[in-house]
Amino acid sequence: MQVVHTIAALREQLAPFRRPAFVATMGNLHEGHMALVRRARPLGDVTVASVFVNRLQFLPHEDFDSYPRTLEADAAQLAAAGCDLLFAPGERELYPEPQTFKVLPDPALADLLEGAFRPGFFTGVCTVVMKLFQCVQPRVALFGKKDYQQLMVIRHMVRQFALPIEIVAQETERAGDGLALSSRNGYLSPQQRAEAVELSRALTRMAQRLRAGDAASIVEDDAMAHLRQRGWQPDYMAVRGRTGLQPPAPGEPLVVLGAARLGDTRLIDNLEV
Ligand code: PAF
């Protein structure tokens, strides 16, 4: 696997290829990222991953400075998973001047759920993803369903800008007990790690109750109360329509999404019903 740190070197390496398959990451990679890379391989003629911790998608009080930067270990994992090219730009390479042009996502999709609790988050995500797309010029890009709203926002962006990129969604990878894999799981103490699975259990119960015909608002309230009772601080436990992430319309396919803080660590997860 080649590792490049500049846009010029990336473009030179990619020149012979017609169909790059791309996985964007912020590093500190785990099995969820490797599943994306393995899925990417047969979809393109070269598999490209990026590692870049994107300042624009962190609020001032969030964990940008402490976000784990583990490039050497990330590169070893990517190489083992069959990635051909790793783009790992420094901040000055991707943002040589303040990024004053930004991609503003549709507030109807981006200002709810995660966007309501992390204002500007999806502007930061869209801006960096658009920039990475310009650098890599992929024909296919893969994103995990773990960040369900991010996947929907990026799909919307690609559609509205008519980008010639197929967006492929990958199922969430989970630990044996059901906890969704996430770089932020590394912040959890052993005790918190044992409790953390309760988020996916709560979502599973929500899905079961919806299938049994219970009303969405009651299912949401009960899940919030359950997590609070166990010492979590939930931001939302929401029942939404799958595509627009709006409150459900009759007959629409549903997804349940949750975000909750356990101690200082904020975890998100979701489940299609
Ligand atoms: O999902 C992530 O890791 C990030 O939001 C992404 C897509 C790499 C943009 O920084």
mmCIF file of C-alpha atoms and ligand atoms in Angstrom:
data_model
loop_
_atom_site.group_PDB
_atom_site.id
_atom_site.type_symbol
_atom_site.label_atom_id
_atom_site.label_comp_id
_atom_site.label_asym_id
_atom_site.label_seq_id
_atom_site.Cartn_x
_atom_site.Cartn_y
_atom_site.Cartn_z
ATOM 1 C CA MET A 1 0.000 0.000 0.000
ATOM 2 C CA GLN A 2 1.236 3.473 -0.905
ATOM 3 C CA VAL A 3 0.831 6.261 1.650
ATOM 4 C CA VAL A 4 0.614 9.827 0.347
ATOM 5 C CA HIS A 5 0.261 13.057 2.284
ATOM 6 C CA THR A 6 -0.294 15.599 -0.488
ATOM 7 C CA ILE A 7 -3.063 16.156 -3.014
ATOM 8 C CA ALA A 8 -0.465 16.297 -5.818
ATOM 9 C CA ALA A 9 0.977 12.889 -4.890
ATOM 10 C CA LEU A 10 -2.520 11.439 -4.538
ATOM 11 C CA ARG A 11 -3.495 12.631 -8.023
ATOM 12 C CA GLU A 12 -0.270 11.264 -9.497
ATOM 13 C CA GLN A 13 -0.871 7.832 -7.948
ATOM 14 C CA LEU A 14 -4.486 7.793 -9.119
ATOM 15 C CA ALA A 15 -3.825 8.969 -12.682
ATOM 16 C CA PRO A 16 -3.803 5.474 -14.258
ATOM 17 C CA PHE A 17 -7.103 4.438 -12.668
ATOM 18 C CA ARG A 18 -10.640 4.977 -13.930
ATOM 19 C CA ARG A 19 -12.757 3.747 -11.058
ATOM 20 C CA PRO A 20 -11.384 4.520 -7.582
ATOM 21 C CA ALA A 21 -13.414 3.077 -4.693
ATOM 22 C CA PHE A 22 -13.108 5.323 -1.666
ATOM 23 C CA VAL A 23 -13.477 5.026 2.110
ATOM 24 C CA ALA A 24 -13.185 8.302 4.054
ATOM 25 C CA THR A 25 -12.222 7.999 7.727
ATOM 26 C CA MET A 26 -10.950 10.014 10.649
ATOM 27 C CA GLY A 27 -8.556 7.211 11.597
ATOM 28 C CA ASN A 28 -8.334 5.193 14.819
ATOM 29 C CA LEU A 29 -9.624 2.416 12.634
ATOM 30 C CA HIS A 30 -11.543 -0.644 13.755
ATOM 31 C CA GLU A 31 -13.243 -3.632 12.173
ATOM 32 C CA GLY A 32 -16.111 -1.426 10.941
ATOM 33 C CA HIS A 33 -13.687 0.503 8.733
ATOM 34 C CA MET A 34 -12.045 -2.720 7.558
ATOM 35 C CA ALA A 35 -15.451 -4.056 6.481
ATOM 36 C CA LEU A 36 -15.845 -0.900 4.359
ATOM 37 C CA VAL A 37 -12.427 -1.426 2.758
ATOM 38 C CA ARG A 38 -13.085 -5.098 2.030
ATOM 39 C CA ARG A 39 -16.475 -4.221 0.493
ATOM 40 C CA ALA A 40 -14.804 -1.471 -1.568
ATOM 41 C CA ARG A 41 -12.187 -3.701 -3.164
ATOM 42 C CA PRO A 42 -14.284 -5.460 -5.822
ATOM 43 C CA LEU A 43 -16.199 -2.247 -6.598
ATOM 44 C CA GLY A 44 -13.322 -0.288 -8.100
ATOM 45 C CA ASP A 45 -10.003 -0.683 -9.935
ATOM 46 C CA VAL A 46 -8.112 0.852 -6.999
ATOM 47 C CA THR A 47 -9.096 1.088 -3.322
ATOM 48 C CA VAL A 48 -8.366 4.393 -1.610
ATOM 49 C CA ALA A 49 -8.819 5.314 2.057
ATOM 50 C CA SER A 50 -8.296 8.668 3.714
ATOM 51 C CA VAL A 51 -7.387 9.435 7.306
ATOM 52 C CA PHE A 52 -8.064 13.014 8.296
ATOM 53 C CA VAL A 53 -9.431 14.346 11.586
ATOM 54 C CA ASN A 54 -11.645 17.120 10.305
ATOM 55 C CA ARG A 55 -11.632 20.120 12.610
ATOM 56 C CA LEU A 56 -14.688 21.605 10.845
ATOM 57 C CA GLN A 57 -17.034 18.942 12.190
ATOM 58 C CA PHE A 58 -16.145 19.398 15.867
ATOM 59 C CA LEU A 59 -17.754 21.975 18.159
ATOM 60 C CA PRO A 60 -15.329 23.966 20.334
ATOM 61 C CA HIS A 61 -16.104 21.854 23.448
ATOM 62 C CA GLU A 62 -15.834 18.526 21.594
ATOM 63 C CA ASP A 63 -12.923 16.086 21.383
ATOM 64 C CA PHE A 64 -10.989 17.395 18.341
ATOM 65 C CA ASP A 65 -7.697 17.739 20.266
ATOM 66 C CA SER A 66 -7.988 14.436 22.100
ATOM 67 C CA TYR A 67 -9.409 12.461 19.135
ATOM 68 C CA PRO A 68 -7.048 9.459 18.862
ATOM 69 C CA ARG A 69 -4.489 9.826 16.075
ATOM 70 C CA THR A 70 -3.028 6.400 15.314
ATOM 71 C CA LEU A 71 -1.767 6.687 11.745
ATOM 72 C CA GLU A 72 0.862 3.933 11.885
ATOM 73 C CA ALA A 73 -1.577 1.345 13.244
ATOM 74 C CA ASP A 74 -4.269 2.574 10.817
ATOM 75 C CA ALA A 75 -1.919 2.137 7.851
ATOM 76 C CA ALA A 76 -1.004 -1.406 8.942
ATOM 77 C CA GLN A 77 -4.693 -2.375 9.236
ATOM 78 C CA LEU A 78 -5.577 -0.815 5.891
ATOM 79 C CA ALA A 79 -2.721 -2.609 4.143
ATOM 80 C CA ALA A 80 -3.820 -5.928 5.682
ATOM 81 C CA ALA A 81 -7.407 -5.326 4.496
ATOM 82 C CA GLY A 82 -6.181 -4.833 0.912
ATOM 83 C CA CYS A 83 -6.311 -1.043 0.601
ATOM 84 C CA ASP A 84 -4.062 0.151 -2.254
ATOM 85 C CA LEU A 85 -3.589 3.808 -1.396
ATOM 86 C CA LEU A 86 -3.852 5.791 1.827
ATOM 87 C CA PHE A 87 -4.315 9.554 1.641
ATOM 88 C CA ALA A 88 -3.326 11.063 5.000
ATOM 89 C CA PRO A 89 -3.064 14.819 4.531
ATOM 90 C CA GLY A 90 -1.975 17.125 7.298
ATOM 91 C CA GLU A 91 -4.290 19.964 8.207
ATOM 92 C CA ARG A 92 -2.258 22.501 6.218
ATOM 93 C CA GLU A 93 -2.575 20.345 3.107
ATOM 94 C CA LEU A 94 -6.369 20.127 3.196
ATOM 95 C CA TYR A 95 -7.006 23.538 4.768
ATOM 96 C CA PRO A 96 -4.022 25.703 3.662
ATOM 97 C CA GLU A 97 -6.168 28.750 4.324
ATOM 98 C CA PRO A 98 -9.319 29.087 6.435
ATOM 99 C CA GLN A 99 -12.055 27.089 4.675
ATOM 100 C CA THR A 100 -14.463 29.968 4.124
ATOM 101 C CA PHE A 101 -16.358 28.288 1.260
ATOM 102 C CA LYS A 102 -18.528 25.592 2.779
ATOM 103 C CA VAL A 103 -21.157 23.090 1.705
ATOM 104 C CA LEU A 104 -24.404 23.895 3.530
ATOM 105 C CA PRO A 105 -26.648 20.842 3.687
ATOM 106 C CA ASP A 106 -30.429 21.062 3.562
ATOM 107 C CA PRO A 107 -31.494 22.093 7.093
ATOM 108 C CA ALA A 108 -34.603 19.891 6.757
ATOM 109 C CA LEU A 109 -32.261 16.896 6.910
ATOM 110 C CA ALA A 110 -29.180 18.274 8.652
ATOM 111 C CA ASP A 111 -30.574 20.398 11.480
ATOM 112 C CA LEU A 112 -32.429 17.597 13.248
ATOM 113 C CA LEU A 113 -31.204 14.678 15.417
ATOM 114 C CA GLU A 114 -27.365 14.954 15.358
ATOM 115 C CA GLY A 115 -27.560 18.411 13.778
ATOM 116 C CA ALA A 116 -29.795 19.689 16.577
ATOM 117 C CA PHE A 117 -27.265 18.667 19.222
ATOM 118 C CA ARG A 118 -24.127 19.387 17.175
ATOM 119 C CA PRO A 119 -24.914 22.577 15.221
ATOM 120 C CA GLY A 120 -22.769 22.896 12.097
ATOM 121 C CA PHE A 121 -21.681 19.251 12.270
ATOM 122 C CA PHE A 122 -23.059 18.300 8.862
ATOM 123 C CA THR A 123 -21.704 21.467 7.244
ATOM 124 C CA GLY A 124 -18.278 20.335 8.454
ATOM 125 C CA VAL A 125 -18.863 16.785 7.221
ATOM 126 C CA CYS A 126 -20.206 17.850 3.801
ATOM 127 C CA THR A 127 -17.413 20.364 3.288
ATOM 128 C CA VAL A 128 -14.642 17.868 3.972
ATOM 129 C CA VAL A 129 -16.339 15.034 2.088
ATOM 130 C CA MET A 130 -16.842 17.291 -0.950
ATOM 131 C CA LYS A 131 -13.179 18.292 -0.745
ATOM 132 C CA LEU A 132 -12.012 14.686 -0.364
ATOM 133 C CA PHE A 133 -14.235 13.737 -3.323
ATOM 134 C CA GLN A 134 -12.519 16.469 -5.382
ATOM 135 C CA CYS A 135 -9.103 15.088 -4.408
ATOM 136 C CA VAL A 136 -9.829 11.382 -4.936
ATOM 137 C CA GLN A 137 -12.494 11.659 -7.660
ATOM 138 C CA PRO A 138 -13.964 8.296 -6.730
ATOM 139 C CA ARG A 139 -16.597 6.494 -8.792
ATOM 140 C CA VAL A 140 -17.856 4.727 -5.690
ATOM 141 C CA ALA A 141 -17.666 5.777 -2.042
ATOM 142 C CA LEU A 142 -18.642 3.681 0.959
ATOM 143 C CA PHE A 143 -20.149 4.899 4.228
ATOM 144 C CA GLY A 144 -21.316 2.958 7.278
ATOM 145 C CA LYS A 145 -24.937 2.894 8.412
ATOM 146 C CA LYS A 146 -23.655 3.465 11.961
ATOM 147 C CA ASP A 147 -23.664 7.180 11.014
ATOM 148 C CA TYR A 148 -27.107 6.868 9.453
ATOM 149 C CA GLN A 149 -27.933 10.563 9.194
ATOM 150 C CA GLN A 150 -24.473 11.281 7.752
ATOM 151 C CA LEU A 151 -25.111 8.652 5.072
ATOM 152 C CA MET A 152 -28.460 10.276 4.177
ATOM 153 C CA VAL A 153 -26.958 13.780 4.096
ATOM 154 C CA ILE A 154 -24.073 12.666 1.858
ATOM 155 C CA ARG A 155 -26.450 10.838 -0.495
ATOM 156 C CA HIS A 156 -28.533 14.002 -0.734
ATOM 157 C CA MET A 157 -25.422 16.120 -1.425
ATOM 158 C CA VAL A 158 -24.204 13.750 -4.142
ATOM 159 C CA ARG A 159 -27.647 13.770 -5.774
ATOM 160 C CA GLN A 160 -28.097 17.551 -5.667
ATOM 161 C CA PHE A 161 -24.604 18.303 -7.012
ATOM 162 C CA ALA A 162 -24.933 15.517 -9.621
ATOM 163 C CA LEU A 163 -21.606 14.065 -8.515
ATOM 164 C CA PRO A 164 -20.755 10.967 -10.580
ATOM 165 C CA ILE A 165 -20.272 8.872 -7.448
ATOM 166 C CA GLU A 166 -22.220 5.814 -6.352
ATOM 167 C CA ILE A 167 -22.742 5.859 -2.583
ATOM 168 C CA VAL A 168 -22.708 2.374 -1.059
ATOM 169 C CA ALA A 169 -24.071 1.809 2.468
ATOM 170 C CA GLN A 170 -22.438 -0.766 4.707
ATOM 171 C CA GLU A 171 -24.187 -2.468 7.660
ATOM 172 C CA THR A 172 -22.962 -1.551 11.151
ATOM 173 C CA GLU A 173 -20.283 -3.835 12.588
ATOM 174 C CA ARG A 174 -20.995 -4.838 16.191
ATOM 175 C CA ALA A 175 -19.072 -6.352 19.077
ATOM 176 C CA GLY A 176 -20.224 -9.791 20.296
ATOM 177 C CA ASP A 177 -22.657 -8.224 22.790
ATOM 178 C CA GLY A 178 -24.202 -5.923 20.145
ATOM 179 C CA LEU A 179 -22.383 -2.640 20.830
ATOM 180 C CA ALA A 180 -21.844 -0.779 17.535
ATOM 181 C CA LEU A 181 -18.117 -0.442 16.815
ATOM 182 C CA SER A 182 -16.913 3.147 17.122
ATOM 183 C CA SER A 183 -13.599 4.893 17.660
ATOM 184 C CA ARG A 184 -15.185 6.605 20.672
ATOM 185 C CA ASN A 185 -15.773 3.236 22.426
ATOM 186 C CA GLY A 186 -12.095 3.514 23.352
ATOM 187 C CA TYR A 187 -12.984 6.337 25.762
ATOM 188 C CA LEU A 188 -15.143 4.003 27.901
ATOM 189 C CA SER A 189 -13.966 2.574 31.241
ATOM 190 C CA PRO A 190 -14.450 -1.227 31.619
ATOM 191 C CA GLN A 191 -17.599 -0.576 33.647
ATOM 192 C CA GLN A 192 -18.971 1.857 31.051
ATOM 193 C CA ARG A 193 -18.069 -0.563 28.272
ATOM 194 C CA ALA A 194 -20.232 -3.229 29.928
ATOM 195 C CA GLU A 195 -23.134 -0.751 30.197
ATOM 196 C CA ALA A 196 -22.671 0.689 26.689
ATOM 197 C CA VAL A 197 -24.494 -2.197 25.004
ATOM 198 C CA GLU A 198 -27.693 -0.919 26.628
ATOM 199 C CA LEU A 199 -28.020 1.673 23.839
ATOM 200 C CA SER A 200 -28.336 -0.987 21.133
ATOM 201 C CA ARG A 201 -30.590 -3.062 23.418
ATOM 202 C CA ALA A 202 -32.877 -0.055 23.892
ATOM 203 C CA LEU A 203 -33.015 0.447 20.117
ATOM 204 C CA THR A 204 -33.773 -3.248 19.599
ATOM 205 C CA ARG A 205 -36.665 -3.014 22.079
ATOM 206 C CA MET A 206 -37.950 0.103 20.315
ATOM 207 C CA ALA A 207 -37.946 -1.751 16.986
ATOM 208 C CA GLN A 208 -39.744 -4.740 18.526
ATOM 209 C CA ARG A 209 -42.447 -2.545 20.069
ATOM 210 C CA LEU A 210 -42.992 -0.652 16.804
ATOM 211 C CA ARG A 211 -43.405 -3.949 14.967
ATOM 212 C CA ALA A 212 -45.944 -4.943 17.629
ATOM 213 C CA GLY A 213 -47.910 -1.771 16.851
ATOM 214 C CA ASP A 214 -46.983 0.531 19.780
ATOM 215 C CA ALA A 215 -47.148 4.283 19.141
ATOM 216 C CA ALA A 216 -43.845 5.939 18.171
ATOM 217 C CA SER A 217 -44.061 8.711 20.778
ATOM 218 C CA ILE A 218 -44.599 6.250 23.658
ATOM 219 C CA VAL A 219 -41.777 4.019 22.437
ATOM 220 C CA GLU A 220 -39.456 7.061 22.258
ATOM 221 C CA ASP A 221 -40.395 8.326 25.736
ATOM 222 C CA ASP A 222 -39.954 4.892 27.323
ATOM 223 C CA ALA A 223 -36.497 4.446 25.758
ATOM 224 C CA MET A 224 -35.379 7.891 26.987
ATOM 225 C CA ALA A 225 -36.681 7.122 30.513
ATOM 226 C CA HIS A 226 -35.022 3.690 30.531
ATOM 227 C CA LEU A 227 -31.602 5.099 29.653
ATOM 228 C CA ARG A 228 -31.931 7.978 32.140
ATOM 229 C CA GLN A 229 -32.803 5.494 34.877
ATOM 230 C CA ARG A 230 -29.560 3.604 34.152
ATOM 231 C CA GLY A 231 -27.468 6.780 34.459
ATOM 232 C CA TRP A 232 -27.256 7.791 30.783
ATOM 233 C CA GLN A 233 -27.969 11.301 29.484
ATOM 234 C CA PRO A 234 -29.842 10.653 26.248
ATOM 235 C CA ASP A 235 -30.038 13.410 23.610
ATOM 236 C CA TYR A 236 -32.671 11.591 21.579
ATOM 237 C CA MET A 237 -34.210 8.163 21.030
ATOM 238 C CA ALA A 238 -36.202 8.761 17.878
ATOM 239 C CA VAL A 239 -38.475 6.894 15.484
ATOM 240 C CA ARG A 240 -38.120 8.299 11.959
ATOM 241 C CA GLY A 241 -38.872 7.559 8.333
ATOM 242 C CA ARG A 242 -35.770 6.045 6.736
ATOM 243 C CA THR A 243 -34.966 8.524 3.983
ATOM 244 C CA GLY A 244 -36.004 11.975 5.131
ATOM 245 C CA LEU A 245 -35.552 11.175 8.864
ATOM 246 C CA GLN A 246 -38.829 12.963 9.556
ATOM 247 C CA PRO A 247 -41.456 11.761 12.068
ATOM 248 C CA PRO A 248 -42.990 8.665 10.502
ATOM 249 C CA ALA A 249 -45.771 8.795 7.924
ATOM 250 C CA PRO A 250 -48.193 5.820 7.834
ATOM 251 C CA GLY A 251 -46.709 2.777 6.093
ATOM 252 C CA GLU A 252 -43.244 4.309 5.690
ATOM 253 C CA PRO A 253 -40.166 2.094 6.376
ATOM 254 C CA LEU A 254 -38.735 3.164 9.731
ATOM 255 C CA VAL A 255 -35.421 3.551 11.479
ATOM 256 C CA VAL A 256 -34.858 4.087 15.204
ATOM 257 C CA LEU A 257 -31.932 6.307 16.084
ATOM 258 C CA GLY A 258 -30.359 7.095 19.428
ATOM 259 C CA ALA A 259 -27.667 9.331 20.868
ATOM 260 C CA ALA A 260 -26.774 9.308 24.528
ATOM 261 C CA ARG A 261 -23.933 10.245 26.796
ATOM 262 C CA LEU A 262 -22.432 7.713 29.180
ATOM 263 C CA GLY A 263 -20.148 9.678 31.470
ATOM 264 C CA ASP A 264 -18.197 11.947 29.124
ATOM 265 C CA THR A 265 -18.607 9.723 26.074
ATOM 266 C CA ARG A 266 -21.378 10.365 23.575
ATOM 267 C CA LEU A 267 -22.458 7.252 21.663
ATOM 268 C CA ILE A 268 -24.816 6.977 18.688
ATOM 269 C CA ASP A 269 -26.464 3.958 17.138
ATOM 270 C CA ASN A 270 -29.515 3.064 15.031
ATOM 271 C CA LEU A 271 -31.499 0.150 13.723
ATOM 272 C CA GLU A 272 -33.711 -0.192 10.660
ATOM 273 C CA VAL A 273 -37.083 -1.516 11.790
HETATM 274 O O1 PAF B 1 -17.612 9.284 9.433
HETATM 275 C C1 PAF B 1 -16.509 9.847 9.574
HETATM 276 O O2 PAF B 1 -15.528 9.246 10.031
HETATM 277 C C2 PAF B 1 -16.373 11.313 9.166
HETATM 278 O O3 PAF B 1 -17.536 12.027 9.466
HETATM 279 C C3 PAF B 1 -15.960 11.497 7.703
HETATM 280 C C4 PAF B 1 -17.024 10.981 6.753
HETATM 281 C C5 PAF B 1 -14.654 10.766 7.442
HETATM 282 C C6 PAF B 1 -15.754 12.987 7.396
HETATM 283 O O4 PAF B 1 -14.754 13.534 8.202
#
